[in-house]
């Protein structure tokens, strides 16, 4: 396991041998599953005779190997830790192997494993090699025929990709089902499920009139939690037909809920596997945010059927080809079926916090990386979310119609193939006639471009001069950066009229979308016929994934917050205004000076509360202060305590001054309608719960009483969770302790609710939070082997409880390192994700840097998995 070697993108070679068809037979057994594989193979015409055949294979016990029915002699092949080589195979042949594997020992949750007594698989990215010997790379695409043999009592349900073609009884209480998948696919899309599952069934008629059976398979007790996922699936299927002209291609589409799962969900052909948390919902157990997350993930996995499965990736460096595009597709879907403005605000708020932090840290990498040690470390915010922002820029550059022509071209030209990001961008360039050469830098250059903007109004000539200067900071391996092509959507808002002034760039109209293209390191744009002094509204809708600075005064920002025609930039103006005030307060805290609230922020919030007319969902976002994580991202050096103190001060000041407005807002948005995850209801609840958050910030009797009543009313999980969170995070332990106790008892049987119970407690700002984490790790509902539990308890603490994780005594860091060391053995994928906050040590003060580095060193001294090794080496480089 020591010093694993990187894989380089430029070393790509096409496979020497192809697989036309695979026949698999599984004889399931917890400790000794037998897997027989029969591969129809063919040497590539351009490949020389006698070229050895290389197959991947890990943790397999080989029982038998034969070519065309002839068992191989021991000198005809060699076995090593990560595969098998056959010395001189013929040009066309059938390779038969039989291996033994142990699903019950598989805690990494890659390959075939057991979850709550059910067999299931996770093959992306390189898990299939833990099931059988195979050329486990996405550019080898084959049709599959899979026979699953199981115990009738233990595994009454036997599933795999495609259509069931045969089933029957076997001796000793066993049975089998054979599945056929007619669409050639890479091995990472293979799936198998076997267990005691129940299904909910529905139907969908495709645009060409074909009938598709839809099934969601769950444990019996979860049968009441599938409605929303099923409704979301049907909406997504319809949307993809209407928006992309893409129809589903098999007669059967299945979703299975799995309790132990490393990620959100997986798009296996015809058999999507979902983390239970990403598919199960009920008004009593899931919050509005969870309902929306489920809808987005169901759509995301479904959309992969075209963007990923029918057209797949040539190699894993092209991962964003499927992930960036599919995230863009699911974001657009969610925007269309919910509040589009709120969806964009939420996505950008998250992006600017988490992806910017990734770009600024030691694991920064381009949307298409050049090398990796462990590919599962690259399922990142950069590949997914920044990749989606890049596709969004293409969409906006081309316009809806040309983008659709480009995507049609892409799906038609490359159907059934494994392709590259160039193939995708070429289709877009051809469909739009645009030169995307410079644009390709978005795929190769890591780091967040920073734009410094400066503007001047020339009264005499009625001109506005806008100068933009771009610079991308150095990232690991990339000291020098070239200028990016940055589309900046903008408007000039007249200070007298409060309206958008027409945009003419040196006499030529910019059109209605108002996009200027920054391509040089520095460019000045001269707007003519500007009748009054404007305030520029820049980067509307977050038109490019960049950090843009402009020397706005607080008056400018209050003006934009009140007048900007772009809803996103109104929200952003509010965030910028709050940030200016927060910066002052952070400085005051550091200097030990008394904190004074900026009255302009109070006034801006007051007018938001008084003016009405805003979309409730957007208003809730506007009333939400930047998170501590976002504030930290904006500081040169992170002062955790000052940030926490400043933000708390702003919240309490607003709450104290505007108490009656918040109370009114709370009352106006109360409702006892039966719960529905509908946009209008969600908007009211979020507004009401934001108001309650302010009322509880000062903990006056009335606020506390409202929270207590909201908890007791037990109307739906969104309201209950917010009330319980506010009580738990307040000083009122007399109320919080019994509420937590009754909640914990009531939901002890529901693992997904217990995850929330963990998360609520470990985000407490009180100094006992860390002790609670250690204490809760011994709770019977907690298990280090279950990724959801690890994320809920440890992940939430280290990522969302910043003052306690960054305790000056280093106990937070020690706790994280302890957990990472244990998880490195159990589940390397989860371990290397969890360690992320420690890798950001350079952002903190000297003593904390020392403490964090010491914990990284302590981890480094262990015998590490390639996953954790790669991250730790980068962090300490
Ligand atoms: N392709 C999956 C998605 O984005 C991601 C995924 C699910 C995954 N499980 C995984 C990636 C395990 C790596 C390892 O929809
Ligand atoms: Zn995906």
mmCIF file of N, CA and C in Angstrom, residues 92-179:
data_model
loop_
_atom_site.group_PDB
_atom_site.id
_atom_site.type_symbol
_atom_site.label_atom_id
_atom_site.label_comp_id
_atom_site.label_asym_id
_atom_site.label_seq_id
_atom_site.Cartn_x
_atom_site.Cartn_y
_atom_site.Cartn_z
ATOM 1 N N UNK A 92 -9.545 -13.718 -31.216
ATOM 2 C CA UNK A 92 -10.933 -13.773 -30.710
ATOM 3 C C UNK A 92 -11.042 -14.979 -29.806
ATOM 4 N N UNK A 93 -11.658 -14.804 -28.668
ATOM 5 C CA UNK A 93 -11.734 -15.941 -27.753
ATOM 6 C C UNK A 93 -12.802 -15.716 -26.689
ATOM 7 N N UNK A 94 -13.121 -16.804 -25.996
ATOM 8 C CA UNK A 94 -13.994 -16.706 -24.828
ATOM 9 C C UNK A 94 -13.144 -16.951 -23.596
ATOM 10 N N UNK A 95 -13.192 -15.998 -22.676
ATOM 11 C CA UNK A 95 -12.439 -16.164 -21.431
ATOM 12 C C UNK A 95 -13.423 -16.495 -20.321
ATOM 13 N N UNK A 96 -13.194 -17.617 -19.648
ATOM 14 C CA UNK A 96 -14.039 -17.987 -18.506
ATOM 15 C C UNK A 96 -13.230 -17.914 -17.224
ATOM 16 N N UNK A 97 -13.796 -17.230 -16.243
ATOM 17 C CA UNK A 97 -13.136 -17.236 -14.930
ATOM 18 C C UNK A 97 -14.164 -17.543 -13.857
ATOM 19 N N UNK A 98 -13.662 -18.017 -12.732
ATOM 20 C CA UNK A 98 -14.514 -18.152 -11.553
ATOM 21 C C UNK A 98 -13.713 -17.635 -10.373
ATOM 22 N N UNK A 99 -14.341 -16.752 -9.589
ATOM 23 C CA UNK A 99 -13.650 -16.206 -8.412
ATOM 24 C C UNK A 99 -14.537 -16.320 -7.188
ATOM 25 N N UNK A 100 -13.906 -16.187 -6.030
ATOM 26 C CA UNK A 100 -14.666 -16.149 -4.778
ATOM 27 C C UNK A 100 -14.435 -14.793 -4.115
ATOM 28 N N UNK A 101 -15.497 -14.202 -3.588
ATOM 29 C CA UNK A 101 -15.392 -12.931 -2.872
ATOM 30 C C UNK A 101 -16.206 -12.992 -1.579
ATOM 31 N N UNK A 102 -15.943 -12.041 -0.679
ATOM 32 C CA UNK A 102 -16.594 -12.062 0.639
ATOM 33 C C UNK A 102 -17.343 -10.757 0.916
ATOM 34 N N UNK A 103 -18.590 -10.674 0.448
ATOM 35 C CA UNK A 103 -19.353 -9.432 0.651
ATOM 36 C C UNK A 103 -19.468 -9.026 2.123
ATOM 37 N N UNK A 104 -19.475 -10.001 3.038
ATOM 38 C CA UNK A 104 -19.704 -9.656 4.449
ATOM 39 C C UNK A 104 -18.518 -8.903 5.049
ATOM 40 N N UNK A 105 -17.344 -9.027 4.444
ATOM 41 C CA UNK A 105 -16.171 -8.301 4.970
ATOM 42 C C UNK A 105 -15.961 -6.963 4.277
ATOM 43 N N UNK A 106 -16.828 -6.620 3.353
ATOM 44 C CA UNK A 106 -16.613 -5.424 2.533
ATOM 45 C C UNK A 106 -17.174 -4.184 3.228
ATOM 46 N N UNK A 107 -16.301 -3.496 3.984
ATOM 47 C CA UNK A 107 -16.750 -2.271 4.663
ATOM 48 C C UNK A 107 -16.461 -1.026 3.830
ATOM 49 N N UNK A 108 -15.704 -1.199 2.735
ATOM 50 C CA UNK A 108 -15.393 -0.045 1.866
ATOM 51 C C UNK A 108 -16.605 0.342 1.021
ATOM 52 N N UNK A 109 -17.575 -0.575 0.907
ATOM 53 C CA UNK A 109 -18.801 -0.336 0.129
ATOM 54 C C UNK A 109 -18.516 -0.077 -1.345
ATOM 55 N N UNK A 110 -17.481 -0.698 -1.841
ATOM 56 C CA UNK A 110 -17.166 -0.700 -3.272
ATOM 57 C C UNK A 110 -17.121 -2.150 -3.716
ATOM 58 N N UNK A 111 -17.758 -2.471 -4.850
ATOM 59 C CA UNK A 111 -17.874 -3.859 -5.274
ATOM 60 C C UNK A 111 -19.179 -4.423 -4.728
ATOM 61 N N UNK A 112 -19.176 -5.725 -4.373
ATOM 62 C CA UNK A 112 -20.392 -6.368 -3.839
ATOM 63 C C UNK A 112 -20.324 -6.360 -2.320
ATOM 64 N N UNK A 113 -21.337 -5.807 -1.674
ATOM 65 C CA UNK A 113 -21.320 -5.764 -0.217
ATOM 66 C C UNK A 113 -22.699 -6.012 0.359
ATOM 67 N N UNK A 114 -22.759 -6.110 1.681
ATOM 68 C CA UNK A 114 -24.028 -6.331 2.364
ATOM 69 C C UNK A 114 -24.431 -5.055 3.095
ATOM 70 N N UNK A 115 -25.702 -4.680 2.916
ATOM 71 C CA UNK A 115 -26.217 -3.527 3.643
ATOM 72 C C UNK A 115 -27.562 -3.904 4.234
ATOM 73 N N UNK A 116 -27.681 -3.845 5.560
ATOM 74 C CA UNK A 116 -28.896 -4.282 6.259
ATOM 75 C C UNK A 116 -29.372 -5.645 5.740
ATOM 76 N N UNK A 117 -28.442 -6.555 5.575
ATOM 77 C CA UNK A 117 -28.792 -7.916 5.154
ATOM 78 C C UNK A 117 -29.057 -8.079 3.670
ATOM 79 N N UNK A 118 -28.936 -6.985 2.920
ATOM 80 C CA UNK A 118 -29.219 -7.069 1.482
ATOM 81 C C UNK A 118 -27.908 -6.981 0.699
ATOM 82 N N UNK A 119 -27.783 -7.792 -0.334
ATOM 83 C CA UNK A 119 -26.611 -7.704 -1.215
ATOM 84 C C UNK A 119 -26.790 -6.534 -2.172
ATOM 85 N N UNK A 120 -25.756 -5.729 -2.351
ATOM 86 C CA UNK A 120 -25.838 -4.693 -3.379
ATOM 87 C C UNK A 120 -24.433 -4.377 -3.881
ATOM 88 N N UNK A 121 -24.375 -3.651 -4.978
ATOM 89 C CA UNK A 121 -23.080 -3.344 -5.595
ATOM 90 C C UNK A 121 -22.894 -1.846 -5.751
ATOM 91 N N UNK A 122 -21.647 -1.405 -5.759
ATOM 92 C CA UNK A 122 -21.287 -0.057 -6.188
ATOM 93 C C UNK A 122 -20.041 -0.207 -7.041
ATOM 94 N N UNK A 123 -20.163 0.033 -8.319
ATOM 95 C CA UNK A 123 -19.031 -0.221 -9.220
ATOM 96 C C UNK A 123 -18.315 1.041 -9.686
ATOM 97 N N UNK A 124 -18.987 2.187 -9.735
ATOM 98 C CA UNK A 124 -18.260 3.393 -10.107
ATOM 99 C C UNK A 124 -17.353 3.795 -8.941
ATOM 100 N N UNK A 125 -16.154 4.171 -9.216
ATOM 101 C CA UNK A 125 -15.520 4.213 -10.502
ATOM 102 C C UNK A 125 -14.834 2.877 -10.845
ATOM 103 N N UNK A 126 -14.165 2.269 -9.860
ATOM 104 C CA UNK A 126 -13.379 1.077 -10.160
ATOM 105 C C UNK A 126 -13.725 -0.063 -9.217
ATOM 106 N N UNK A 127 -15.029 -0.251 -8.981
ATOM 107 C CA UNK A 127 -15.483 -1.291 -8.053
ATOM 108 C C UNK A 127 -15.721 -2.634 -8.715
ATOM 109 N N UNK A 128 -15.930 -2.642 -10.033
ATOM 110 C CA UNK A 128 -16.240 -3.907 -10.707
ATOM 111 C C UNK A 128 -15.068 -4.888 -10.594
ATOM 112 N N UNK A 129 -13.853 -4.343 -10.507
ATOM 113 C CA UNK A 129 -12.675 -5.205 -10.376
ATOM 114 C C UNK A 129 -12.631 -5.911 -9.035
ATOM 115 N N UNK A 130 -13.514 -5.556 -8.094
ATOM 116 C CA UNK A 130 -13.620 -6.304 -6.835
ATOM 117 C C UNK A 130 -14.705 -7.380 -6.926
ATOM 118 N N UNK A 131 -15.284 -7.517 -8.137
ATOM 119 C CA UNK A 131 -16.323 -8.528 -8.348
ATOM 120 C C UNK A 131 -15.808 -9.645 -9.250
ATOM 121 N N UNK A 132 -15.082 -9.258 -10.304
ATOM 122 C CA UNK A 132 -14.541 -10.258 -11.213
ATOM 123 C C UNK A 132 -13.355 -9.668 -11.970
ATOM 124 N N UNK A 133 -12.577 -10.537 -12.626
ATOM 125 C CA UNK A 133 -11.477 -10.047 -13.474
ATOM 126 C C UNK A 133 -12.067 -9.457 -14.745
ATOM 127 N N UNK A 134 -11.655 -8.242 -15.064
ATOM 128 C CA UNK A 134 -12.299 -7.545 -16.181
ATOM 129 C C UNK A 134 -11.452 -6.330 -16.580
ATOM 130 N N UNK A 135 -11.494 -5.927 -17.872
ATOM 131 C CA UNK A 135 -10.880 -4.643 -18.236
ATOM 132 C C UNK A 135 -11.777 -3.518 -17.717
ATOM 133 N N UNK A 136 -11.537 -3.124 -16.465
ATOM 134 C CA UNK A 136 -12.463 -2.250 -15.726
ATOM 135 C C UNK A 136 -12.175 -0.795 -16.058
ATOM 136 N N UNK A 137 -12.562 -0.377 -17.252
ATOM 137 C CA UNK A 137 -12.325 0.989 -17.722
ATOM 138 C C UNK A 137 -13.514 1.375 -18.587
ATOM 139 N N UNK A 138 -13.902 2.661 -18.550
ATOM 140 C CA UNK A 138 -15.193 3.018 -19.162
ATOM 141 C C UNK A 138 -15.230 2.911 -20.685
ATOM 142 N N UNK A 139 -14.064 2.826 -21.350
ATOM 143 C CA UNK A 139 -14.106 2.726 -22.814
ATOM 144 C C UNK A 139 -14.249 1.288 -23.300
ATOM 145 N N UNK A 140 -14.456 0.338 -22.398
ATOM 146 C CA UNK A 140 -14.789 -1.036 -22.801
ATOM 147 C C UNK A 140 -16.276 -1.227 -22.538
ATOM 148 N N UNK A 141 -17.042 -1.274 -23.605
ATOM 149 C CA UNK A 141 -18.507 -1.350 -23.445
ATOM 150 C C UNK A 141 -19.027 -2.675 -23.992
ATOM 151 N N UNK A 142 -19.840 -3.349 -23.184
ATOM 152 C CA UNK A 142 -20.332 -4.675 -23.562
ATOM 153 C C UNK A 142 -21.797 -4.824 -23.172
ATOM 154 N N UNK A 143 -22.466 -5.767 -23.824
ATOM 155 C CA UNK A 143 -23.798 -6.155 -23.360
ATOM 156 C C UNK A 143 -23.622 -7.187 -22.251
ATOM 157 N N UNK A 144 -24.561 -7.208 -21.316
ATOM 158 C CA UNK A 144 -24.445 -8.073 -20.142
ATOM 159 C C UNK A 144 -25.644 -8.996 -20.033
ATOM 160 N N UNK A 145 -25.347 -10.200 -19.596
ATOM 161 C CA UNK A 145 -26.399 -11.138 -19.215
ATOM 162 C C UNK A 145 -26.011 -11.647 -17.834
ATOM 163 N N UNK A 146 -26.877 -11.471 -16.843
ATOM 164 C CA UNK A 146 -26.504 -11.736 -15.456
ATOM 165 C C UNK A 146 -27.499 -12.672 -14.781
ATOM 166 N N UNK A 147 -26.985 -13.769 -14.258
ATOM 167 C CA UNK A 147 -27.832 -14.688 -13.496
ATOM 168 C C UNK A 147 -27.480 -14.559 -12.017
ATOM 169 N N UNK A 148 -28.494 -14.292 -11.212
ATOM 170 C CA UNK A 148 -28.279 -14.151 -9.772
ATOM 171 C C UNK A 148 -28.958 -15.320 -9.079
ATOM 172 N N UNK A 149 -28.172 -16.059 -8.301
ATOM 173 C CA UNK A 149 -28.715 -17.201 -7.568
ATOM 174 C C UNK A 149 -28.684 -16.872 -6.083
ATOM 175 N N UNK A 150 -29.844 -16.963 -5.438
ATOM 176 C CA UNK A 150 -29.899 -16.630 -4.016
ATOM 177 C C UNK A 150 -30.851 -17.550 -3.287
ATOM 178 N N UNK A 151 -30.927 -17.277 -1.994
ATOM 179 C CA UNK A 151 -31.786 -18.011 -1.090
ATOM 180 C C UNK A 151 -33.194 -17.478 -1.217
ATOM 181 N N UNK A 152 -34.174 -18.349 -1.420
ATOM 182 C CA UNK A 152 -35.545 -17.828 -1.594
ATOM 183 C C UNK A 152 -36.012 -17.075 -0.345
ATOM 184 N N UNK A 153 -35.632 -17.557 0.830
ATOM 185 C CA UNK A 153 -36.083 -16.919 2.062
ATOM 186 C C UNK A 153 -35.331 -15.604 2.305
ATOM 187 N N UNK A 154 -34.032 -15.629 2.190
ATOM 188 C CA UNK A 154 -33.219 -14.447 2.495
ATOM 189 C C UNK A 154 -33.240 -13.408 1.391
ATOM 190 N N UNK A 155 -33.281 -13.880 0.136
ATOM 191 C CA UNK A 155 -33.251 -12.951 -1.005
ATOM 192 C C UNK A 155 -34.386 -13.261 -1.977
ATOM 193 N N UNK A 156 -35.610 -12.986 -1.537
ATOM 194 C CA UNK A 156 -36.733 -13.245 -2.454
ATOM 195 C C UNK A 156 -36.669 -12.379 -3.714
ATOM 196 N N UNK A 157 -35.964 -11.259 -3.643
ATOM 197 C CA UNK A 157 -35.877 -10.361 -4.800
ATOM 198 C C UNK A 157 -34.449 -10.360 -5.331
ATOM 199 N N UNK A 158 -34.308 -10.631 -6.626
ATOM 200 C CA UNK A 158 -32.987 -10.695 -7.270
ATOM 201 C C UNK A 158 -33.002 -9.756 -8.471
ATOM 202 N N UNK A 159 -32.222 -8.682 -8.426
ATOM 203 C CA UNK A 159 -32.273 -7.668 -9.488
ATOM 204 C C UNK A 159 -30.907 -7.456 -10.132
ATOM 205 N N UNK A 160 -30.953 -7.084 -11.429
ATOM 206 C CA UNK A 160 -29.749 -6.616 -12.106
ATOM 207 C C UNK A 160 -30.177 -5.684 -13.245
ATOM 208 N N UNK A 161 -29.244 -5.280 -14.095
ATOM 209 C CA UNK A 161 -29.560 -4.300 -15.141
ATOM 210 C C UNK A 161 -30.419 -4.911 -16.252
ATOM 211 N N UNK A 162 -31.270 -4.094 -16.840
ATOM 212 C CA UNK A 162 -31.990 -4.482 -18.058
ATOM 213 C C UNK A 162 -33.348 -5.095 -17.778
ATOM 214 N N UNK A 163 -33.636 -6.201 -18.489
ATOM 215 C CA UNK A 163 -34.941 -6.856 -18.368
ATOM 216 C C UNK A 163 -34.767 -8.270 -17.824
ATOM 217 N N UNK A 164 -35.703 -8.716 -16.956
ATOM 218 C CA UNK A 164 -35.641 -10.102 -16.499
ATOM 219 C C UNK A 164 -36.082 -11.005 -17.651
ATOM 220 N N UNK A 165 -35.297 -12.042 -17.929
ATOM 221 C CA UNK A 165 -35.660 -12.894 -19.064
ATOM 222 C C UNK A 165 -35.971 -14.326 -18.645
ATOM 223 N N UNK A 166 -35.544 -14.717 -17.438
ATOM 224 C CA UNK A 166 -35.749 -16.100 -17.041
ATOM 225 C C UNK A 166 -35.691 -16.173 -15.518
ATOM 226 N N UNK A 167 -36.564 -16.978 -14.943
ATOM 227 C CA UNK A 167 -36.432 -17.209 -13.504
ATOM 228 C C UNK A 167 -36.830 -18.636 -13.191
ATOM 229 N N UNK A 168 -36.330 -19.166 -12.088
ATOM 230 C CA UNK A 168 -36.674 -20.549 -11.782
ATOM 231 C C UNK A 168 -36.207 -20.967 -10.401
ATOM 232 N N UNK A 169 -36.653 -22.163 -10.023
ATOM 233 C CA UNK A 169 -36.343 -22.722 -8.712
ATOM 234 C C UNK A 169 -35.106 -23.611 -8.805
ATOM 235 N N UNK A 170 -34.385 -23.697 -7.704
ATOM 236 C CA UNK A 170 -33.212 -24.568 -7.640
ATOM 237 C C UNK A 170 -33.319 -25.397 -6.367
ATOM 238 N N UNK A 171 -32.538 -26.470 -6.274
ATOM 239 C CA UNK A 171 -32.582 -27.263 -5.034
ATOM 240 C C UNK A 171 -32.146 -26.444 -3.813
ATOM 241 N N UNK A 172 -32.363 -26.969 -2.624
ATOM 242 C CA UNK A 172 -31.912 -26.385 -1.347
ATOM 243 C C UNK A 172 -32.497 -25.003 -1.076
ATOM 244 N N UNK A 173 -33.754 -24.802 -1.510
ATOM 245 C CA UNK A 173 -34.422 -23.531 -1.189
ATOM 246 C C UNK A 173 -33.835 -22.331 -1.917
ATOM 247 N N UNK A 174 -33.155 -22.587 -3.023
ATOM 248 C CA UNK A 174 -32.606 -21.451 -3.763
ATOM 249 C C UNK A 174 -33.410 -21.177 -5.026
ATOM 250 N N UNK A 175 -33.208 -20.007 -5.589
ATOM 251 C CA UNK A 175 -33.861 -19.670 -6.856
ATOM 252 C C UNK A 175 -32.923 -18.777 -7.653
ATOM 253 N N UNK A 176 -33.295 -18.472 -8.895
ATOM 254 C CA UNK A 176 -32.444 -17.610 -9.714
ATOM 255 C C UNK A 176 -33.297 -16.731 -10.616
ATOM 256 N N UNK A 177 -32.705 -15.627 -11.021
ATOM 257 C CA UNK A 177 -33.290 -14.783 -12.067
ATOM 258 C C UNK A 177 -32.163 -14.419 -13.030
ATOM 259 N N UNK A 178 -32.450 -14.450 -14.334
ATOM 260 C CA UNK A 178 -31.474 -14.010 -15.334
ATOM 261 C C UNK A 178 -31.949 -12.696 -15.941
ATOM 262 N N UNK A 179 -31.033 -11.743 -15.996
ATOM 263 C CA UNK A 179 -31.311 -10.412 -16.549
ATOM 264 C C UNK A 179 -30.483 -10.188 -17.804
#
